[in-house]
Amino acid sequence: MKQKILVTGGTGYIGSHTVVELQNAGYEVVIIDNLSNSNADVVDNIEKVSGIRPAFEKVDCLDYEGLEAVFAKYEGIKAIIHFAASKAVGESVEKPLKYYRNNLMSLVNLLELMPKYHVGGIVFSSSCTVYGQPDILPVTEEAPIKKAESPYGNTKQINEEIIRDTVASGAPINAILLRYFNPIGAHPTALLGELPNGVPQNLIPYLTQTAIGIRQQLSVFGDDYDTPDGSCIRDFINVVDLAKAHVVAIDRILEKKQAEQVEVFNIGTGRGLSVLELIHAFEASTGVKLNYKIVGRRAGDIEKVWANPERANNVLGWKATATIEDTLRSAWNWQLKLRERGIQ
Ligand code: WQD
């Protein structure tokens, strides 16, 4: 019998890629999503990629009864991957309570229901944002947690604490916290990818929308940082590589290989790339010229951050493998496909 995994936010950007990788690895997937930032036709595309249609329930994780009905309907769920969350940094500054309600209460509901339905494992989507500007680079999991720059970032920190406190209280729950760096790219089939709502805030969707002519110009926020070319440095991680990290985390929990009940892993490449380097890599790998200009710094930006992924490499047995060129080409192909589908 295939082991059943519940994926919250499974029609979202990272969620949808992860569902496919779970199915490829032989897991049975149940998706719940409130479709607040995604579309039900993602389920069709997941099926096109994997050949398997995942179960899908339109449920909001804030709806305790609705959530409980899913646990009851899909008996025998072994573990959860919890992606569902609001994730726009800027919006979180304007609407902090929306972020605290959505991101904290969803997790609380899940953690309350898990023991009742004998669900013993959870993989949580955390973020390198918990490190703020690290003092030492590349950053390891031991680096101190810095005061969050936004309510969004704060919800990631608090959620990590909620999980730790719940486990410490004796709850029969095993958890893996994955701290993602900057996920980019799309599925190589161009059937799955990121569909930002409105004007993109993140670099890659803005960049590909500029390249295709939806936006006039990409603004590069600052070239006066203390980095070799003056632009910020990030660790850009391919979304399929990232998705695969969730599969090995689920394997690890279910095979009871954890050294501690709560483990944390950096999920990055270990390589820092500047914003300008990324733009040039995009131009070189796609042959598309990008209209960009340097503007002032964006408030709240971290100057430079990249992962030390050794723990994930050695303990989890996971390593990022995609090249930046392939990743950028996949992002571009996705943008072209969206145009073909008349979406943007
Ligand atoms: C990357 C770099 C910008 C847009 C945030 C969250 C993080 C994570 C991902 C997810 C920065 C520069 C960007 C543009 C630019 N969470 N940039 N022009 O800020 O590293 O991380 O998103 O949901 O938690 O904090 O990602 O893609 O916004 O920016 O020059 O139009 O690109 O200044 O240096 P960031 P990003």
Tab-separated table of C-alpha atoms and ligand atoms in Angstrom:
chain	number	residue	atom	x	y	z
A	1	MET	CA	0.000	0.000	0.000
A	2	LYS	CA	1.231	3.439	-0.917
A	3	GLN	CA	1.826	5.758	2.020
A	4	LYS	CA	-0.484	8.743	2.112
A	5	ILE	CA	0.883	12.282	2.434
A	6	LEU	CA	-1.216	15.395	2.971
A	7	VAL	CA	0.154	18.446	1.167
A	8	THR	CA	-1.312	21.785	2.235
A	9	GLY	CA	-0.896	24.469	-0.395
A	10	GLY	CA	-0.362	21.685	-2.920
A	11	THR	CA	-1.551	23.703	-5.906
A	12	GLY	CA	0.923	26.493	-5.182
A	13	TYR	CA	4.326	27.048	-6.744
A	14	ILE	CA	6.535	24.857	-4.561
A	15	GLY	CA	3.645	22.641	-3.483
A	16	SER	CA	2.733	21.541	-7.008
A	17	HIS	CA	6.317	20.593	-7.861
A	18	THR	CA	6.561	18.667	-4.613
A	19	VAL	CA	3.349	16.744	-5.254
A	20	VAL	CA	4.819	15.498	-8.548
A	21	GLU	CA	8.065	14.394	-6.874
A	22	LEU	CA	6.145	12.616	-4.101
A	23	GLN	CA	4.088	10.765	-6.698
A	24	ASN	CA	7.237	9.883	-8.649
A	25	ALA	CA	8.633	8.429	-5.440
A	26	GLY	CA	5.554	6.245	-4.934
A	27	TYR	CA	3.602	8.273	-2.380
A	28	GLU	CA	-0.133	8.829	-2.564
A	29	VAL	CA	-0.905	12.521	-2.263
A	30	VAL	CA	-3.898	14.364	-0.898
A	31	ILE	CA	-3.812	18.094	-1.645
A	32	ILE	CA	-5.666	20.718	0.290
A	33	ASP	CA	-5.598	24.306	-0.873
A	34	ASN	CA	-7.979	27.244	-0.512
A	35	LEU	CA	-6.954	28.419	-4.022
A	36	SER	CA	-6.347	31.932	-2.690
A	37	ASN	CA	-3.142	32.174	-4.709
A	38	SER	CA	-3.477	29.303	-7.173
A	39	ASN	CA	-5.910	27.633	-9.519
A	40	ALA	CA	-7.672	24.257	-9.517
A	41	ASP	CA	-6.370	23.504	-13.027
A	42	VAL	CA	-2.938	22.981	-11.460
A	43	VAL	CA	-4.320	19.589	-10.425
A	44	ASP	CA	-4.818	18.742	-14.122
A	45	ASN	CA	-1.258	19.782	-14.880
A	46	ILE	CA	0.116	17.725	-12.009
A	47	GLU	CA	-1.690	14.754	-13.539
A	48	LYS	CA	-0.228	15.538	-16.971
A	49	VAL	CA	3.289	15.552	-15.530
A	50	SER	CA	3.120	12.539	-13.226
A	51	GLY	CA	0.364	10.506	-14.868
A	52	ILE	CA	-1.420	10.317	-11.523
A	53	ARG	CA	-4.280	12.515	-10.402
A	54	PRO	CA	-3.834	13.542	-6.783
A	55	ALA	CA	-6.850	13.810	-4.507
A	56	PHE	CA	-7.792	17.446	-4.112
A	57	GLU	CA	-9.972	19.173	-1.529
A	58	LYS	CA	-10.628	22.892	-1.541
A	59	VAL	CA	-10.190	23.556	2.135
A	60	ASP	CA	-8.760	26.448	4.082
A	61	CYS	CA	-6.392	25.411	6.860
A	62	LEU	CA	-8.078	27.984	9.084
A	63	ASP	CA	-11.272	25.939	8.863
A	64	TYR	CA	-10.755	23.422	11.667
A	65	GLU	CA	-13.893	21.391	10.887
A	66	GLY	CA	-13.132	21.318	7.178
A	67	LEU	CA	-9.610	20.210	7.929
A	68	GLU	CA	-10.795	17.530	10.312
A	69	ALA	CA	-13.180	16.215	7.636
A	70	VAL	CA	-10.178	15.703	5.340
A	71	PHE	CA	-8.275	13.733	7.986
A	72	ALA	CA	-11.386	11.592	8.531
A	73	LYS	CA	-12.082	11.080	4.814
A	74	TYR	CA	-8.516	10.147	3.866
A	75	GLU	CA	-7.821	7.663	6.603
A	76	GLY	CA	-4.228	6.725	7.291
A	77	ILE	CA	-2.399	9.937	6.379
A	78	LYS	CA	1.184	9.315	7.499
A	79	ALA	CA	2.644	12.793	7.302
A	80	ILE	CA	1.980	16.352	6.245
A	81	ILE	CA	3.950	18.810	4.180
A	82	HIS	CA	2.734	22.233	5.190
A	83	PHE	CA	3.197	24.848	2.463
A	84	ALA	CA	-0.076	26.732	2.782
A	85	ALA	CA	0.717	30.279	3.865
A	86	SER	CA	0.546	33.895	2.834
A	87	LYS	CA	3.951	34.848	1.491
A	88	ALA	CA	4.124	38.428	0.245
A	89	VAL	CA	6.649	40.272	2.377
A	90	GLY	CA	5.353	43.763	1.495
A	91	GLU	CA	1.708	42.872	2.049
A	92	SER	CA	2.585	41.432	5.441
A	93	VAL	CA	3.814	44.862	6.569
A	94	GLU	CA	0.477	46.395	5.560
A	95	LYS	CA	-1.731	43.576	6.817
A	96	PRO	CA	0.158	41.960	9.691
A	97	LEU	CA	-2.926	40.413	11.260
A	98	LYS	CA	-3.819	38.617	8.047
A	99	TYR	CA	-0.352	37.061	8.164
A	100	TYR	CA	-0.450	36.187	11.840
A	101	ARG	CA	-3.918	34.686	11.507
A	102	ASN	CA	-3.287	32.725	8.303
A	103	ASN	CA	0.202	31.511	8.934
A	104	LEU	CA	0.001	30.790	12.657
A	105	MET	CA	-3.530	29.419	13.031
A	106	SER	CA	-3.145	27.059	10.066
A	107	LEU	CA	-0.218	25.376	11.724
A	108	VAL	CA	-1.930	25.286	15.125
A	109	ASN	CA	-4.956	23.567	13.562
A	110	LEU	CA	-2.774	20.964	11.879
A	111	LEU	CA	-0.743	20.257	15.012
A	112	GLU	CA	-3.914	19.851	17.049
A	113	LEU	CA	-5.394	17.391	14.571
A	114	MET	CA	-2.258	15.328	13.957
A	115	PRO	CA	-2.253	13.264	17.179
A	116	LYS	CA	-6.011	12.735	16.992
A	117	TYR	CA	-5.620	11.124	13.559
A	118	HIS	CA	-2.282	9.428	14.325
A	119	VAL	CA	-0.369	11.533	11.852
A	120	GLY	CA	3.174	11.403	13.142
A	121	GLY	CA	5.194	13.627	10.831
A	122	ILE	CA	5.327	17.134	9.468
A	123	VAL	CA	7.673	18.899	7.074
A	124	PHE	CA	7.440	22.631	7.429
A	125	SER	CA	8.288	25.304	4.823
A	126	SER	CA	10.605	27.648	6.602
A	127	SER	CA	12.876	30.257	5.116
A	128	CYS	CA	16.404	31.600	5.200
A	129	THR	CA	14.708	34.836	6.172
A	130	VAL	CA	15.000	33.580	9.789
A	131	TYR	CA	18.757	34.356	9.625
A	132	GLY	CA	18.317	38.003	8.619
A	133	GLN	CA	21.759	39.255	7.524
A	134	PRO	CA	24.016	36.462	8.817
A	135	ASP	CA	27.344	37.420	10.399
A	136	ILE	CA	29.071	34.418	8.866
A	137	LEU	CA	28.645	33.179	5.288
A	138	PRO	CA	27.794	30.648	4.074
A	139	VAL	CA	25.174	30.434	6.794
A	140	THR	CA	24.728	27.208	8.775
A	141	GLU	CA	21.680	26.042	10.695
A	142	GLU	CA	23.460	27.026	13.927
A	143	ALA	CA	23.474	30.715	13.014
A	144	PRO	CA	21.453	32.838	15.409
A	145	ILE	CA	17.891	33.710	14.528
A	146	LYS	CA	17.758	37.467	13.952
A	147	LYS	CA	14.802	39.714	14.587
A	148	ALA	CA	12.482	39.331	11.595
A	149	GLU	CA	12.370	42.123	9.017
A	150	SER	CA	8.651	41.669	8.332
A	151	PRO	CA	5.540	40.087	9.845
A	152	TYR	CA	5.869	37.409	7.132
A	153	GLY	CA	9.370	36.543	8.316
A	154	ASN	CA	8.200	36.647	11.893
A	155	THR	CA	5.486	34.062	11.156
A	156	LYS	CA	8.195	31.682	9.895
A	157	GLN	CA	10.187	32.143	13.112
A	158	ILE	CA	7.136	31.763	15.336
A	159	ASN	CA	5.977	28.701	13.401
A	160	GLU	CA	9.336	27.043	13.986
A	161	GLU	CA	8.895	27.770	17.707
A	162	ILE	CA	5.317	26.486	17.719
A	163	ILE	CA	6.537	23.186	16.300
A	164	ARG	CA	9.431	22.953	18.780
A	165	ASP	CA	7.190	23.773	21.765
A	166	THR	CA	4.546	21.279	20.663
A	167	VAL	CA	7.094	18.493	20.296
A	168	ALA	CA	8.724	19.440	23.629
A	169	SER	CA	5.329	19.144	25.324
A	170	GLY	CA	5.326	15.435	24.474
A	171	ALA	CA	3.196	15.445	21.327
A	172	PRO	CA	3.906	12.322	19.229
A	173	ILE	CA	5.116	14.396	16.305
A	174	ASN	CA	8.348	14.280	14.318
A	175	ALA	CA	9.200	17.377	12.364
A	176	ILE	CA	11.638	18.581	9.770
A	177	LEU	CA	11.983	22.302	9.180
A	178	LEU	CA	13.319	23.127	5.739
A	179	ARG	CA	14.799	26.587	5.449
A	180	TYR	CA	14.545	27.471	1.786
A	181	PHE	CA	16.813	30.003	0.162
A	182	ASN	CA	15.480	31.636	-3.041
A	183	PRO	CA	13.409	29.124	-5.046
A	184	ILE	CA	13.303	29.856	-8.778
A	185	GLY	CA	12.568	28.143	-12.098
A	186	ALA	CA	9.764	25.910	-13.254
A	187	HIS	CA	9.100	22.322	-14.158
A	188	PRO	CA	11.069	21.205	-17.267
A	189	THR	CA	7.747	20.314	-18.951
A	190	ALA	CA	6.630	23.959	-18.516
A	191	LEU	CA	3.362	22.596	-17.130
A	192	LEU	CA	4.037	23.840	-13.596
A	193	GLY	CA	5.590	27.064	-12.411
A	194	GLU	CA	5.059	30.254	-10.497
A	195	LEU	CA	1.942	32.302	-11.243
A	196	PRO	CA	2.314	35.551	-9.355
A	197	ASN	CA	-0.758	37.603	-8.562
A	198	GLY	CA	-0.528	41.083	-10.068
A	199	VAL	CA	2.830	42.829	-10.238
A	200	PRO	CA	5.520	40.375	-9.122
A	201	GLN	CA	7.598	41.312	-6.113
A	202	ASN	CA	10.204	38.619	-6.574
A	203	LEU	CA	13.108	38.919	-8.949
A	204	ILE	CA	12.590	36.056	-11.416
A	205	PRO	CA	8.908	36.522	-12.245
A	206	TYR	CA	9.566	40.242	-12.690
A	207	LEU	CA	12.567	39.469	-14.862
A	208	THR	CA	10.767	36.994	-17.146
A	209	GLN	CA	7.726	39.283	-17.410
A	210	THR	CA	10.062	42.077	-18.496
A	211	ALA	CA	11.815	39.829	-20.993
A	212	ILE	CA	8.478	38.921	-22.593
A	213	GLY	CA	7.255	42.521	-22.661
A	214	ILE	CA	4.618	42.533	-19.932
A	215	ARG	CA	6.801	44.899	-17.887
A	216	GLN	CA	8.859	47.617	-19.456
A	217	GLN	CA	11.976	47.424	-17.387
A	218	LEU	CA	13.442	45.469	-14.500
A	219	SER	CA	14.673	47.638	-11.659
A	220	VAL	CA	17.801	46.353	-9.965
A	221	PHE	CA	17.531	47.483	-6.376
A	222	GLY	CA	20.948	48.868	-5.549
A	223	ASP	CA	24.504	48.484	-6.851
A	224	ASP	CA	26.244	50.014	-3.846
A	225	TYR	CA	26.204	47.017	-1.530
A	226	ASP	CA	29.378	45.534	-0.106
A	227	THR	CA	29.533	42.785	-2.760
A	228	PRO	CA	31.880	42.348	-5.742
A	229	ASP	CA	29.507	44.002	-8.248
A	230	GLY	CA	27.521	46.010	-5.711
A	231	SER	CA	24.221	44.154	-6.181
A	232	CYS	CA	22.694	41.829	-3.566
A	233	ILE	CA	23.695	38.178	-3.426
A	234	ARG	CA	21.261	35.268	-3.049
A	235	ASP	CA	21.334	31.482	-3.189
A	236	PHE	CA	18.940	30.651	-6.029
A	237	ILE	CA	17.631	27.120	-5.709
A	238	ASN	CA	15.869	25.244	-8.494
A	239	VAL	CA	12.271	24.487	-7.556
A	240	VAL	CA	12.463	20.824	-8.643
A	241	ASP	CA	15.593	20.324	-6.534
A	242	LEU	CA	13.756	21.978	-3.676
A	243	ALA	CA	10.735	19.725	-4.216
A	244	LYS	CA	12.985	16.659	-4.005
A	245	ALA	CA	14.278	17.803	-0.614
A	246	HIS	CA	10.738	17.358	0.697
A	247	VAL	CA	10.603	13.781	-0.519
A	248	VAL	CA	13.806	12.832	1.284
A	249	ALA	CA	12.579	14.650	4.390
A	250	ILE	CA	9.345	12.624	4.312
A	251	ASP	CA	11.346	9.398	3.753
A	252	ARG	CA	13.519	10.278	6.730
A	253	ILE	CA	10.562	10.866	9.025
A	254	LEU	CA	8.671	7.752	7.950
A	255	GLU	CA	11.764	5.552	8.095
A	256	LYS	CA	12.393	6.894	11.618
A	257	LYS	CA	15.917	7.944	10.755
A	258	GLN	CA	15.813	11.254	12.607
A	259	ALA	CA	18.444	11.930	15.240
A	260	GLU	CA	16.107	14.395	16.945
A	261	GLN	CA	12.365	14.871	16.903
A	262	VAL	CA	12.791	18.271	15.303
A	263	GLU	CA	15.482	18.673	12.700
A	264	VAL	CA	16.324	21.692	10.617
A	265	PHE	CA	18.037	21.825	7.237
A	266	ASN	CA	19.174	24.601	4.926
A	267	ILE	CA	17.913	23.961	1.422
A	268	GLY	CA	20.170	25.890	-0.904
A	269	THR	CA	22.915	25.320	-3.445
A	270	GLY	CA	25.786	26.695	-1.390
A	271	ARG	CA	26.513	29.172	-4.155
A	272	GLY	CA	25.800	32.879	-3.936
A	273	LEU	CA	24.936	34.693	-7.142
A	274	SER	CA	24.465	38.439	-7.408
A	275	VAL	CA	21.386	39.968	-8.967
A	276	LEU	CA	23.511	41.298	-11.845
A	277	GLU	CA	25.200	37.912	-12.328
A	278	LEU	CA	21.771	36.330	-12.476
A	279	ILE	CA	20.593	38.795	-15.123
A	280	HIS	CA	23.662	38.099	-17.233
A	281	ALA	CA	23.229	34.346	-16.809
A	282	PHE	CA	19.617	34.724	-17.967
A	283	GLU	CA	20.680	36.634	-21.066
A	284	ALA	CA	23.447	34.148	-21.857
A	285	SER	CA	21.345	31.018	-21.373
A	286	THR	CA	18.194	32.185	-23.182
A	287	GLY	CA	19.662	34.578	-25.755
A	288	VAL	CA	17.069	37.132	-24.648
A	289	LYS	CA	18.228	40.669	-23.945
A	290	LEU	CA	16.848	42.170	-20.785
A	291	ASN	CA	15.930	45.817	-20.294
A	292	TYR	CA	17.057	46.699	-16.791
A	293	LYS	CA	18.305	49.675	-14.878
A	294	ILE	CA	19.943	50.215	-11.553
A	295	VAL	CA	17.742	52.049	-9.072
A	296	GLY	CA	17.973	52.728	-5.347
A	297	ARG	CA	17.984	50.041	-2.691
A	298	ARG	CA	14.736	48.338	-1.681
A	299	ALA	CA	13.854	48.793	1.990
A	300	GLY	CA	14.440	45.724	4.100
A	301	ASP	CA	16.669	43.859	1.639
A	302	ILE	CA	19.378	41.601	3.008
A	303	GLU	CA	22.763	42.430	1.447
A	304	LYS	CA	24.000	38.895	0.939
A	305	VAL	CA	22.995	35.436	2.000
A	306	TRP	CA	23.804	31.970	0.785
A	307	ALA	CA	23.561	28.551	2.359
A	308	ASN	CA	25.954	26.115	3.815
A	309	PRO	CA	23.938	23.067	2.690
A	310	GLU	CA	26.364	20.466	4.117
A	311	ARG	CA	23.940	19.157	6.698
A	312	ALA	CA	21.294	18.587	4.035
A	313	ASN	CA	23.941	17.024	1.780
A	314	ASN	CA	25.390	14.710	4.416
A	315	VAL	CA	22.536	13.965	6.802
A	316	LEU	CA	19.507	14.222	4.564
A	317	GLY	CA	21.375	12.860	1.548
A	318	TRP	CA	20.029	15.648	-0.652
A	319	LYS	CA	21.961	17.924	-2.967
A	320	ALA	CA	20.945	20.593	-5.459
A	321	THR	CA	21.928	19.437	-8.939
A	322	ALA	CA	20.339	21.758	-11.509
A	323	THR	CA	22.572	24.289	-13.236
A	324	ILE	CA	21.599	27.941	-13.057
A	325	GLU	CA	21.413	28.005	-16.864
A	326	ASP	CA	18.878	25.165	-17.018
A	327	THR	CA	16.928	26.722	-14.176
A	328	LEU	CA	16.735	30.104	-15.889
A	329	ARG	CA	15.767	28.468	-19.172
A	330	SER	CA	12.968	26.631	-17.355
A	331	ALA	CA	11.698	29.939	-15.937
A	332	TRP	CA	11.760	31.445	-19.419
A	333	ASN	CA	10.004	28.448	-21.007
A	334	TRP	CA	7.313	28.724	-18.347
A	335	GLN	CA	6.801	32.398	-19.177
A	336	LEU	CA	6.540	31.533	-22.890
A	337	LYS	CA	4.039	28.792	-22.082
A	338	LEU	CA	1.924	31.200	-20.050
A	339	ARG	CA	1.714	33.467	-23.074
A	340	GLU	CA	0.715	30.504	-25.236
A	341	ARG	CA	-2.029	29.702	-22.755
A	342	GLY	CA	-3.124	33.350	-22.895
A	343	ILE	CA	-2.639	33.722	-19.168
A	344	GLN	CA	-0.375	36.741	-19.141
B	1	WQD	C1	15.967	38.868	-4.631
B	1	WQD	C2	16.949	39.971	-4.979
B	1	WQD	C3	16.129	42.190	-4.570
B	1	WQD	C4	12.993	42.258	-7.532
B	1	WQD	C5	11.932	37.091	-0.464
B	1	WQD	C6	11.507	36.722	0.925
B	1	WQD	C7	11.911	35.321	1.225
B	1	WQD	C8	11.383	34.360	0.212
B	1	WQD	C9	11.576	34.819	-1.187
B	1	WQD	C10	9.061	33.669	-0.104
B	1	WQD	C11	16.988	41.099	-3.940
B	1	WQD	C12	16.396	41.968	-6.033
B	1	WQD	C13	14.047	41.860	-6.738
B	1	WQD	C14	13.212	43.270	-8.504
B	1	WQD	C15	15.503	43.384	-7.831
B	1	WQD	N1	10.054	34.039	0.579
B	1	WQD	N2	15.280	42.411	-6.879
B	1	WQD	N3	14.473	43.779	-8.614
B	1	WQD	O1	13.865	39.400	-1.057
B	1	WQD	O2	15.611	37.586	-1.365
B	1	WQD	O3	13.345	37.001	-0.576
B	1	WQD	O4	11.285	36.200	-1.356
B	1	WQD	O5	8.108	33.603	-0.484
B	1	WQD	O6	11.467	34.988	2.482
B	1	WQD	O7	12.092	37.603	1.834
B	1	WQD	O8	13.662	37.657	-2.925
B	1	WQD	O9	13.172	37.702	-5.323
B	1	WQD	O10	12.265	39.545	-3.843
B	1	WQD	O11	14.714	39.463	-4.327
B	1	WQD	O12	16.627	43.903	-7.972
B	1	WQD	O13	12.300	43.710	-9.233
B	1	WQD	O14	16.532	40.591	-6.205
B	1	WQD	O15	16.510	43.476	-4.175
B	1	WQD	O16	18.290	41.527	-3.839
B	1	WQD	P1	14.207	38.007	-1.427
B	1	WQD	P2	13.368	38.600	-4.149
